[in-house]
XYZ file of C-alpha atoms in Angstrom:
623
model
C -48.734 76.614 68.917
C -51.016 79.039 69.837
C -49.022 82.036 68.533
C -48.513 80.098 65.007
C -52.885 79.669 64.957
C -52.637 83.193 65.769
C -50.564 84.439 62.859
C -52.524 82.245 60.364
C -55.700 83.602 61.287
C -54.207 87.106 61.453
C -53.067 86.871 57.841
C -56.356 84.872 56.418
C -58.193 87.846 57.319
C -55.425 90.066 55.925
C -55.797 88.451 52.687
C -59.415 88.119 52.410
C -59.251 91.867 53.332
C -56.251 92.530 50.570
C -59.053 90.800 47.993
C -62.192 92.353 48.983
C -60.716 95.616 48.395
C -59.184 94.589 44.999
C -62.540 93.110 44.332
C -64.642 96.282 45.166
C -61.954 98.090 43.154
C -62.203 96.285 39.847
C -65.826 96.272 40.004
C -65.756 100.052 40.314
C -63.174 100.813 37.293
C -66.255 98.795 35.522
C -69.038 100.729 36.699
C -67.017 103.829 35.727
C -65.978 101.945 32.461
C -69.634 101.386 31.735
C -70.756 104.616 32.481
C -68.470 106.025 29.238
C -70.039 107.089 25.891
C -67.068 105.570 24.248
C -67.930 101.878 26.365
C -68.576 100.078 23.038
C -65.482 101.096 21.408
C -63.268 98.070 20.436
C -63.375 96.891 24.370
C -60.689 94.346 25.328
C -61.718 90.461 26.446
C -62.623 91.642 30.413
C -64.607 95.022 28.735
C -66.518 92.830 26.966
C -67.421 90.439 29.397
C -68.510 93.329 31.654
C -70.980 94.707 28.520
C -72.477 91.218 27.948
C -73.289 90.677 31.600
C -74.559 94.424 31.842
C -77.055 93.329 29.015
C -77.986 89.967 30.236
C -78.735 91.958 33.459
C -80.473 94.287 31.386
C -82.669 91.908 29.508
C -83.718 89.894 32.536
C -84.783 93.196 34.630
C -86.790 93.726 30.810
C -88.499 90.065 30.682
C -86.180 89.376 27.452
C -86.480 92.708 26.184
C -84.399 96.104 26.239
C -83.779 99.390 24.670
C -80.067 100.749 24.436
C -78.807 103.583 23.687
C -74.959 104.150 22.273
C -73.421 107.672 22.250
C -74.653 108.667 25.719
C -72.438 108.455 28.669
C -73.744 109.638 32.413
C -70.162 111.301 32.850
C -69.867 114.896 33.770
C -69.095 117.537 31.054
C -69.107 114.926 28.260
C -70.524 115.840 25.190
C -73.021 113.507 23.979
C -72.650 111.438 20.517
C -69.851 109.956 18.572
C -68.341 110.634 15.893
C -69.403 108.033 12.662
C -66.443 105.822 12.891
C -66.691 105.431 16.521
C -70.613 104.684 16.060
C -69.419 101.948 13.243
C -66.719 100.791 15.630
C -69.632 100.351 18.538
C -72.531 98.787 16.236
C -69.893 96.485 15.529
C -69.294 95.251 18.896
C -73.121 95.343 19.569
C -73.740 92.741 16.718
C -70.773 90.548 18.134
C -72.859 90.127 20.950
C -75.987 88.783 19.449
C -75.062 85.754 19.002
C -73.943 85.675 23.216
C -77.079 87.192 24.064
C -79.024 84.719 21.429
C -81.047 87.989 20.466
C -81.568 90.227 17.527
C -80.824 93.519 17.260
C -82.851 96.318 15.612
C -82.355 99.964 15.002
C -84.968 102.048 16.657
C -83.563 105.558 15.991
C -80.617 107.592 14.945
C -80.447 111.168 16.659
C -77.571 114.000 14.677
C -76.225 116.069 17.484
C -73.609 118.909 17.653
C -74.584 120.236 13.854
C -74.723 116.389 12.705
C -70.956 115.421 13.294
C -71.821 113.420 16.188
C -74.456 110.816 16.331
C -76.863 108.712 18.920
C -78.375 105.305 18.076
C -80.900 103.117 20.102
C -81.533 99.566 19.546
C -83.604 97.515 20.355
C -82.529 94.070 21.998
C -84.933 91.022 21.633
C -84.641 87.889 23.052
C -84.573 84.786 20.649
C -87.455 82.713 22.725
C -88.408 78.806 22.611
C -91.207 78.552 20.323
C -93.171 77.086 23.039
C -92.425 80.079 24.664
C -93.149 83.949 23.801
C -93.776 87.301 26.310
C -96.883 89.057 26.832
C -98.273 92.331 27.322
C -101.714 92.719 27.947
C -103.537 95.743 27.441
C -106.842 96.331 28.398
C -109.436 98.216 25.819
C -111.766 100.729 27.650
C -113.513 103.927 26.603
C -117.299 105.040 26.124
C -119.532 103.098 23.809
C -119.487 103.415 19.970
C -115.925 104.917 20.558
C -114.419 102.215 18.227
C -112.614 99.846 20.635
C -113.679 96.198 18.746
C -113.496 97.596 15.202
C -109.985 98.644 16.085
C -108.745 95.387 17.439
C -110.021 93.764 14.491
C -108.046 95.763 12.198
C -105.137 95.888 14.306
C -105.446 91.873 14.400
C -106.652 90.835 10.827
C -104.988 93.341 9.012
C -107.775 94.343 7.519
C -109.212 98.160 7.427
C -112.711 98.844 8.387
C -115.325 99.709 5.876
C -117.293 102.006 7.685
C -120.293 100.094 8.691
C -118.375 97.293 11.301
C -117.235 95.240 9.260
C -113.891 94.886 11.339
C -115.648 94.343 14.889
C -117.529 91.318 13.572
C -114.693 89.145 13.949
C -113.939 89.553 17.943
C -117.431 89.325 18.967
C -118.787 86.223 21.108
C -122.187 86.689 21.297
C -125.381 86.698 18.350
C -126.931 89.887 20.153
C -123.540 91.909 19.898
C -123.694 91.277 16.168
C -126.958 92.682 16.072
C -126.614 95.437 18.324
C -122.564 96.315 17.627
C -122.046 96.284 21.426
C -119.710 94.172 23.543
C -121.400 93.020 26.791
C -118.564 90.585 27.685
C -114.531 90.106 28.118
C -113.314 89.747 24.880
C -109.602 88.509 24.246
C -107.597 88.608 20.752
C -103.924 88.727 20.354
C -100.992 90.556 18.550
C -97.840 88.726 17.670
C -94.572 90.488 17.108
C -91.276 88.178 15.922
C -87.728 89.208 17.250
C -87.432 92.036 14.897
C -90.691 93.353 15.542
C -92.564 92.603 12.237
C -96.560 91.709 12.817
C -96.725 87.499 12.422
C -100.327 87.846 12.000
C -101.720 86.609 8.683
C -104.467 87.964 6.982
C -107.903 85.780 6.538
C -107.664 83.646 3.964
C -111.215 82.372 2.107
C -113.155 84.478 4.528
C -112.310 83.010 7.572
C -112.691 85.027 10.517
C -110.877 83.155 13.010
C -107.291 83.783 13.687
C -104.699 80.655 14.151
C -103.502 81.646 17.634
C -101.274 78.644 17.805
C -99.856 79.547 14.603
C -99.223 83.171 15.817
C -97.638 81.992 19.350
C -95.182 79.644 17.364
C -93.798 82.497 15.019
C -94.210 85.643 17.574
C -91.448 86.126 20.267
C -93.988 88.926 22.184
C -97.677 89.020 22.147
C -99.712 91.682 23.110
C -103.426 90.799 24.368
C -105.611 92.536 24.444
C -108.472 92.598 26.851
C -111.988 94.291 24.849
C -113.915 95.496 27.424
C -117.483 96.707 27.434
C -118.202 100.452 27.076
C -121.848 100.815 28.213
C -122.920 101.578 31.389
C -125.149 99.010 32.199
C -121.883 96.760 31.698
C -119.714 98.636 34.182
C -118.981 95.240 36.751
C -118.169 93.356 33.701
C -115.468 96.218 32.631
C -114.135 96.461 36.463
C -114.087 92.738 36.446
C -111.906 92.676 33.082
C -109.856 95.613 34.434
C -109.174 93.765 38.274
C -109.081 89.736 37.369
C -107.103 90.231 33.988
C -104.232 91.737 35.824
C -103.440 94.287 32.373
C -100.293 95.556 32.604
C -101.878 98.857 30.477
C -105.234 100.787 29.745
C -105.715 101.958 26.262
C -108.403 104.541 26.456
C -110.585 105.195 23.308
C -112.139 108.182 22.467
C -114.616 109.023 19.247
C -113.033 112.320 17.796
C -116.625 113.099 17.095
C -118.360 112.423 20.070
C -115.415 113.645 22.407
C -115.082 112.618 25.937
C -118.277 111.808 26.858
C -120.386 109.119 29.052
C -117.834 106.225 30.455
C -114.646 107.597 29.207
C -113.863 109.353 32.738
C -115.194 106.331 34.413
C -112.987 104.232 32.814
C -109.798 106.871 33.320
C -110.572 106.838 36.753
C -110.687 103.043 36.965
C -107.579 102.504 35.685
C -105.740 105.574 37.184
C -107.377 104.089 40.742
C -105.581 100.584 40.044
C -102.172 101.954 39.158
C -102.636 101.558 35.452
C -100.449 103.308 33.040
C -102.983 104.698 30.465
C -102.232 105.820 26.822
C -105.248 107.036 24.854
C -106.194 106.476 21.028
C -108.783 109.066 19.128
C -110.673 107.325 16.450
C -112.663 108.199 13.961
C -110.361 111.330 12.696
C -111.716 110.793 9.265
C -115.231 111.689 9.897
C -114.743 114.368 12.169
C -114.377 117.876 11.453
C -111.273 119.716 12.232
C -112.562 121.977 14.210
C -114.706 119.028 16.238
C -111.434 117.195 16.629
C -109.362 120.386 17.572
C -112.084 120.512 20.553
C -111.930 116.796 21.697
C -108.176 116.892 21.638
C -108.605 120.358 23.814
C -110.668 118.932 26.544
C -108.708 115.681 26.647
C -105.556 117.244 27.062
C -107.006 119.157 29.964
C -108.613 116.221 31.521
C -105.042 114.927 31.554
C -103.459 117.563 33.055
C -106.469 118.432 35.721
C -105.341 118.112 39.718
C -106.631 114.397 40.033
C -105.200 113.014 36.807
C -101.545 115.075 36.776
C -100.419 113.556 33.189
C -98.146 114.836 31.204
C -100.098 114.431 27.456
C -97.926 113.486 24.323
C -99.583 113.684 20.608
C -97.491 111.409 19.105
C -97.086 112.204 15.564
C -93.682 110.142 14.535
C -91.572 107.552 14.769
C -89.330 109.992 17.470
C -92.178 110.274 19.623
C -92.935 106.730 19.475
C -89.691 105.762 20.979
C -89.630 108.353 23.617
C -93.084 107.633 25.094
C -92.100 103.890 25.045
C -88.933 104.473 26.684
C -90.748 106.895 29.416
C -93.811 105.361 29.698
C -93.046 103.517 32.401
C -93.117 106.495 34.667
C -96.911 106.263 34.953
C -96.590 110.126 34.354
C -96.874 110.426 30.374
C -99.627 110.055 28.543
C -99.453 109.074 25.044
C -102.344 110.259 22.518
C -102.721 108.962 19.006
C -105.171 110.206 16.873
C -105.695 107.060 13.722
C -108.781 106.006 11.579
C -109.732 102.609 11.065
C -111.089 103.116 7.736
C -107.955 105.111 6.069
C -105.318 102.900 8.156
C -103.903 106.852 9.045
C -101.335 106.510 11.978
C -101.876 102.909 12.600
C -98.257 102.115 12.071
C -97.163 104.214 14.821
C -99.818 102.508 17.404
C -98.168 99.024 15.490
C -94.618 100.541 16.647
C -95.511 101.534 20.403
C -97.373 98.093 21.096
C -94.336 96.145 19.976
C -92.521 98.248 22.131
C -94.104 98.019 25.543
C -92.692 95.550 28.173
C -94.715 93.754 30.769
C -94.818 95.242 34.054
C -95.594 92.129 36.862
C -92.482 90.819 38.302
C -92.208 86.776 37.508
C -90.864 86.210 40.694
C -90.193 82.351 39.289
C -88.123 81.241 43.108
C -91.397 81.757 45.104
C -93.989 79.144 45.367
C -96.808 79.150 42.312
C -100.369 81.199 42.819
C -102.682 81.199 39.879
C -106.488 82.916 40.117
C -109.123 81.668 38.602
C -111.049 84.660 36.137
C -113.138 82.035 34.330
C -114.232 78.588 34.054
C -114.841 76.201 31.242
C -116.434 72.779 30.795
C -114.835 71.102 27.530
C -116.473 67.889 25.884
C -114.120 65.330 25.871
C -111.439 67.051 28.425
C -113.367 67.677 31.201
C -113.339 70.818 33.761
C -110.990 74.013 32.676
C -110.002 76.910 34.575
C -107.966 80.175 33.042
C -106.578 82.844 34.491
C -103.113 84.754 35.354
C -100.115 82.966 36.941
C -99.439 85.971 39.786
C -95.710 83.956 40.686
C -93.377 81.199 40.367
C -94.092 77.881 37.804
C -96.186 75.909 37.654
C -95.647 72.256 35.525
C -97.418 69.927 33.277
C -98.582 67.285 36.284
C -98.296 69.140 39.585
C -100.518 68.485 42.236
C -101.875 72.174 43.656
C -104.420 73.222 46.163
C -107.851 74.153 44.936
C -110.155 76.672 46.637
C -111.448 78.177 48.869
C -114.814 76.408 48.507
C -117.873 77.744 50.652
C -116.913 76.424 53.898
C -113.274 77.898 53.496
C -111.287 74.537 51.997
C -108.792 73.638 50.018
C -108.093 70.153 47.893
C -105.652 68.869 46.126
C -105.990 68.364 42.696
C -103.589 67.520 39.177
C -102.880 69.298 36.327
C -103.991 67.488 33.310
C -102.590 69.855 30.728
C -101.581 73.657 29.951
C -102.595 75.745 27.217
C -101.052 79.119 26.439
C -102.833 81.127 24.182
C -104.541 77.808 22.562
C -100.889 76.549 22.348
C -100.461 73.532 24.183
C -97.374 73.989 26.410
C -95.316 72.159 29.518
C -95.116 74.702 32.329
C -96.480 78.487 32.684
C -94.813 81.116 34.718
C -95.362 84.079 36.711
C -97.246 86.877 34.994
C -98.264 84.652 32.407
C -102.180 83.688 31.230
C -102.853 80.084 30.915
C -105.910 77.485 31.008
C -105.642 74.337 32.632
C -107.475 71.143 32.521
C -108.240 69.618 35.829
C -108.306 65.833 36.984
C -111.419 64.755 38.912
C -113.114 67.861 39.256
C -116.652 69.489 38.382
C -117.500 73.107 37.383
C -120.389 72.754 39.667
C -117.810 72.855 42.038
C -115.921 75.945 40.897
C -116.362 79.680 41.208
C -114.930 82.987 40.019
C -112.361 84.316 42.404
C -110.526 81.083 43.615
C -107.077 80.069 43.471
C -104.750 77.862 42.828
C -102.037 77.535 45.183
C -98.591 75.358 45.651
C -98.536 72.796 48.468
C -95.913 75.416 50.117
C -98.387 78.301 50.833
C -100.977 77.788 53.436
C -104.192 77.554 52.557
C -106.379 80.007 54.449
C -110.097 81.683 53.596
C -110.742 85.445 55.206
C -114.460 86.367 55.727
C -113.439 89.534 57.403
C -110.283 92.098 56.495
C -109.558 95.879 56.530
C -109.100 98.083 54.068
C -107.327 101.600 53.748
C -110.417 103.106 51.497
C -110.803 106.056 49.725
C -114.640 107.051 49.044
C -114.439 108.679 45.132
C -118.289 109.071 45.254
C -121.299 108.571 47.467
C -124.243 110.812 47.159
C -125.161 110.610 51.106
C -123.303 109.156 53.622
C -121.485 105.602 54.103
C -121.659 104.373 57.464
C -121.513 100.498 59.345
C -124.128 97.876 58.534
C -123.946 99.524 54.244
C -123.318 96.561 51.774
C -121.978 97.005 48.180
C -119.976 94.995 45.892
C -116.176 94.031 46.236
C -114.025 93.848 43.158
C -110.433 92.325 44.422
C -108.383 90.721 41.591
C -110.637 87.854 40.516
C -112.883 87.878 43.119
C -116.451 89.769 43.076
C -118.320 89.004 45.744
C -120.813 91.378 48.569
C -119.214 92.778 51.616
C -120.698 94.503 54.638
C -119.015 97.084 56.949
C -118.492 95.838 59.707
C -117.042 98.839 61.686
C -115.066 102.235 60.523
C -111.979 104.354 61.837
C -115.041 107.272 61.205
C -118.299 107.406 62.151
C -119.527 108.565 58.580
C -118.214 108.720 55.238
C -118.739 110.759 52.510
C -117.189 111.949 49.051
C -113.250 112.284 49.543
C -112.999 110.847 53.273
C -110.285 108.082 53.790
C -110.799 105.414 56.500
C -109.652 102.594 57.827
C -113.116 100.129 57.017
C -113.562 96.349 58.406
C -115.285 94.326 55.913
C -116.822 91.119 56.073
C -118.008 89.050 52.901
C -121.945 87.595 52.623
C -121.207 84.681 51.244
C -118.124 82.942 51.056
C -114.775 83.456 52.361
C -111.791 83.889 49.952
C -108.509 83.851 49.559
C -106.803 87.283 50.139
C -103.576 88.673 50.493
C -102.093 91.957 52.226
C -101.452 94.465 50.048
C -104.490 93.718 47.245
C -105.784 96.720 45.752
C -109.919 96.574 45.690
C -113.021 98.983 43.749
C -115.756 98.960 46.387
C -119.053 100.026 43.874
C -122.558 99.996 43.987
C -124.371 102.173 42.044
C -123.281 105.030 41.764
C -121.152 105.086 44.752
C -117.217 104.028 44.046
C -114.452 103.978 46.548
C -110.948 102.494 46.379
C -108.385 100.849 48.776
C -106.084 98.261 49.277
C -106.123 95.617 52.063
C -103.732 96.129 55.371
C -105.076 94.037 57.489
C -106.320 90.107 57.521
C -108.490 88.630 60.248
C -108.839 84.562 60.842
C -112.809 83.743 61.028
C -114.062 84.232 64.093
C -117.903 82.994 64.619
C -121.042 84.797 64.288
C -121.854 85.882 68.232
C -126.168 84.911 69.282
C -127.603 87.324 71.519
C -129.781 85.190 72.941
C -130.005 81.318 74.650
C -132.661 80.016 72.157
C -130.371 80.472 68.952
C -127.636 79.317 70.985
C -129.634 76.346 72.065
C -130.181 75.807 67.858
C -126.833 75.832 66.935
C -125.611 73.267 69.318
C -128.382 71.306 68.630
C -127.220 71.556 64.546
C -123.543 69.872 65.851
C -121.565 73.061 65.904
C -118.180 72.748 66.145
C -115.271 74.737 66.936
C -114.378 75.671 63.507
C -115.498 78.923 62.707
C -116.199 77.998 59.551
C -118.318 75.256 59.985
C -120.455 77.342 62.793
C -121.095 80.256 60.650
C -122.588 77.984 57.725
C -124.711 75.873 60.188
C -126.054 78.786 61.888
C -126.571 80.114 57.941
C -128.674 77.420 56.728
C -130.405 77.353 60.353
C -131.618 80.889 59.643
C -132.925 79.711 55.851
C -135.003 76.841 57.861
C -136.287 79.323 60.219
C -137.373 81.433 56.961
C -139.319 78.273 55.113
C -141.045 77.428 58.252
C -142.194 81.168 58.487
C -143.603 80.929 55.005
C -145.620 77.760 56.590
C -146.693 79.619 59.483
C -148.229 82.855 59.439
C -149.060 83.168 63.555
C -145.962 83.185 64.867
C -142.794 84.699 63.880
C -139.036 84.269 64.917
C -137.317 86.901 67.392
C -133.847 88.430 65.460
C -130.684 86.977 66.452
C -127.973 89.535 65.881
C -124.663 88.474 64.566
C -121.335 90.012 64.842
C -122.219 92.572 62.360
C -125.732 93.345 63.976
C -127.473 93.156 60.881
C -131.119 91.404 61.066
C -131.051 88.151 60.122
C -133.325 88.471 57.687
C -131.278 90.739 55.845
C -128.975 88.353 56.207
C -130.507 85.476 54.437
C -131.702 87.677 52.248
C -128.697 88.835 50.866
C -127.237 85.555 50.791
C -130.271 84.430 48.340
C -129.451 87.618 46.083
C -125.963 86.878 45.861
């Protein structure tokens, strides 16, 4: 009996062997098949199969979008191109598939090789998308003032060409002094929709109407681009890192005046972006008004900006449709750098900037199986709905209904609250997924109680508030030195809050050290994760990093028996938490009754950080 058990399990594992092996080699006689220039060549019924899961696979890594290219093959010694009845023969079998895939299919190019008896194509394959449903790209508008970014996006948007005197930047702005001044101060957001075959769904204003249907765009478009007008003066330089860290843009596009050249903000804003991995393409304006030999000397310096040691781009002047299609298909590579040159007044070149924005791809991962985590980026209170959040869904789904945690508040809570309803774009929809924008309405909730920089997170993630973490920092700029006890302001994602340095790997820093730094927010604690890249600005001084290490709250430490006496007296409790915003508001009472009395003053109780206490309060007032 034992001997039979024996042979059985002896030739199970034979066979499952025997299958593996006849598995492993049928999937590689269809990586090899795949990997043939002549692939899409009247394939048989498994060929086929093994093409339409290699796109599905291919659309899915591309968030319902990819670029193909027939007549290539990644075999050795194989000339590239086929011949025009093979090409026929494999456009043929590519259109079979659309109606598999549920997509549309679009030329994009066709390349004569080998003295124009052989030929390349590539397509472009679109996803057919719900029309509650669309992608988006969002691309973030930066560059020095006057440089043209808002009268751009309103021709780009309204179809309209500029007149020369702003007529075209009138329609994006929010605010009665940016009419009057032709400035934006704030985050401005319009949209671009594209359909499946890449033709612009947005209509032009009818009987002078300046606002754009976004509803009606969402509906037709199966991509939109947004785009994210930041401000270009320097006085609004933590409203631009704010847009640039909380909007989560998957691109920068930098815009320089051709007559005023790179000048003022434009590095700033270069550096910004290249600091938060970024992949920047850059758009000179103004090319009508400029002299040729002005222009020939902004496009010099730019191009040498680009290519300088800190930078190390590889600058493109894209001047057709060719070079449209290979900066989109490369552009991913963070290495090349895209320049158009257009005028918003003749409409020159516009149609290639039209061509490369319907061809860019968003670049944060979904990640739709992990649990939901949406930050906050503004706030909204809505007669007749109530309180409304917006922001960027970071991962997984969240649904029309679902019950999420809310916070952290300033003692380092969470609560639950409901989803009420979820807007996309304007466009009222049923769920919103990862690397998507949204608004939401909450259920019993007050703006008084919300802030910028707080999340919303699924009942499956644990809800925990940092006061202190470390940072891997890189100082850009400091004009002295940096060293423990120095505050400045802390742009991570969606949060903007003060921070102190707490201790350094270093004694001192200065321009170009790296350091391991332990911060510790002034006000409230927030919700971090490892891994988030941060600016750390004030001033003038700039540094970059991202987090590596997260601390639980441990209390603020009294140096003496008489505050220790206070704070016991106030009900401390063991939660950290708690104890640090007892002993907080102690210190403000101590303050008030200073004011009252001018003979005797209060000794300093040193905290963890050993910063006076006054500073202390102080700070917390001014935040």
């Amino acid at each position: 009996m034992a001997a039979a058990d024996g042979i059985q399990t002896f030739a199970d594992t034979t066979m499952s062997k025997t299958m593996n092996e006849v598995e492993e080699q049928q999937s590689d006689a269809i990586r090899q098949y795949l990997s043939k220039k002549t692939a899409w060549i009247s394939p048989n019924e498994e060929q086929f199969d093994a093409l339409v899961n290699f796109l599905k696979k291919r659309l899915d890594e591309g968030h319902g979008e990819t670029i193909l290219e027939i007549g290539t093959g990644v075999t050795d010694g194989e000339t590239p191109g086929l011949l025009p009845d093979e090409m026929e023969a494999s456009v043929a079998t590519l259109k079979s598939m659309q109606a598999v895939l549920d997509s549309e299919v679009q030329l994009l190019r066709e390349k004569s090789v080998s003295n124009n008896t052989r030929f390349v194509n590539e397509y472009l394959i679109r996803r057919h998308i719900d029309q509650e449903d669309f992608m988006e790209v969002r691309v973030a508008v930066t560059g020095n003032v006057d440089a043209g970014k808002s009268t751009l996006l309103g021709v780009l948007t309204h179809g309209v060409l500029d007149d020369g005197r702003g007529v075209a930047r009138q329609k994006l702005f929010r605010h009665k002094h940016e009419v009057e001044t032709g400035r934006t101060s704030s985050v401005g957001n319009d949209i671009l929709g594209f359909d499946a075959q890449g033709v612009i769904v947005n209509r032009p204003d009818t009987h002078g109407n300046q606002a754009l249907d976004w509803t009606d765009i969402c509906q037709r478009a199966a991509k939109v681009v947004t785009f994210i007008d930041l401000a270009g003066h320097e006085k609004y330089l933590k409203t631009t890192v704010f847009g640039m860290t909380g909007h989560a843009p998957d691109y920068a596009m930098l815009m320089v005046g051709a007559n005023a050249g790179v000048i003022g903000m434009t590095k700033e804003h270069l550096g910004l972006a290249l600091a938060l991995g970024v992949p920047v393409f850059v758009v000179v304006t103004k090319i009508d008004m400029a002299p040729p030999n002005v222009l020939q000397e902004t496009m010099r310096l730019l191009q040498r900006i680009l290519r300088s040691t800190g930078v190390r781009k590889i600058p493109l002047l894209v001047q057709n449709n060719d070079d449209v299609i290979t900066c989109a298909t490369n552009f991913t590579s963070e290495r090349l750098c895209p320049i158009f040159q257009v005028s918003n007044v003749t409409g020159e070149n516009l149609d290639l900037l039209k061509k490369f924005l319907n061809l860019l791809s968003t670049r944060m991962e979904a990640c739709l199986d992990e649990p939901a985590e949406f930050q906050i980026d503004d706030l909204y209170a809505v007669p007749g709905v109530g309180t409304v959040v917006s922001g960027t869904t970071l991962k997984g789904i969240i649904k029309l209904g679902d019950n999420l945690q809310l916070g952290p508040d300033p003692l380092g809570q969470f609560k639950s609250v409901q989803i009420r309803s979820i807007h996309r774009k304007r466009m009222p929809v049923k769920e919103c997924k990862g690397g998507q924008t949204s608004s939401f309405a909450l259920r019993k909730i007050k703006k008084s109680e919300l802030r910028k920089g707080m999340v919303l997170l699924s009942p499956a993630i644990p809800p925990v508030a940092y006061w202190e973490f470390e940072a891997d920092l890189l100082i850009l700029h400091h004009p002295t030195t940096i060293s423990a006890k120095y505050q400045a302001m802390v742009h991570c994602g969606s949060i903007r809050q003060t921070a102190t340095i707490i201790s350094m790997s270093v004694e001192h820093l200065r321009t170009g050290d790296r350091a391991q730094v332990r911060f510790r927010f002034i006000k409230s604690p927030e919700y971090l994760r490892l891994g988030m890249k941060l600016v750390f600005r004030e001033g003038r001084t700039k540094a970059i990093g991202s987090i590596s290490k997260l601390y639980p709250h441990v209390p603020a430490q009294t140096s003496n028996t008489r505050a220790k006496t206070r704070s016991q007296a106030a009900g401390a409790t063991s939660n950290p938490i708690t104890t640090d915003q007892s002993q907080s508001s102690k210190r403000v009472e101590n303050g008030e009754d200073n004011n009252r009395s001018s003979n005797k003053r209060p000794k300093q109780v040193k905290t963890s950080t050993d910063a006076p206490v006054e500073q202390i309060v102080n700070a917390d007032k001014t935040t």
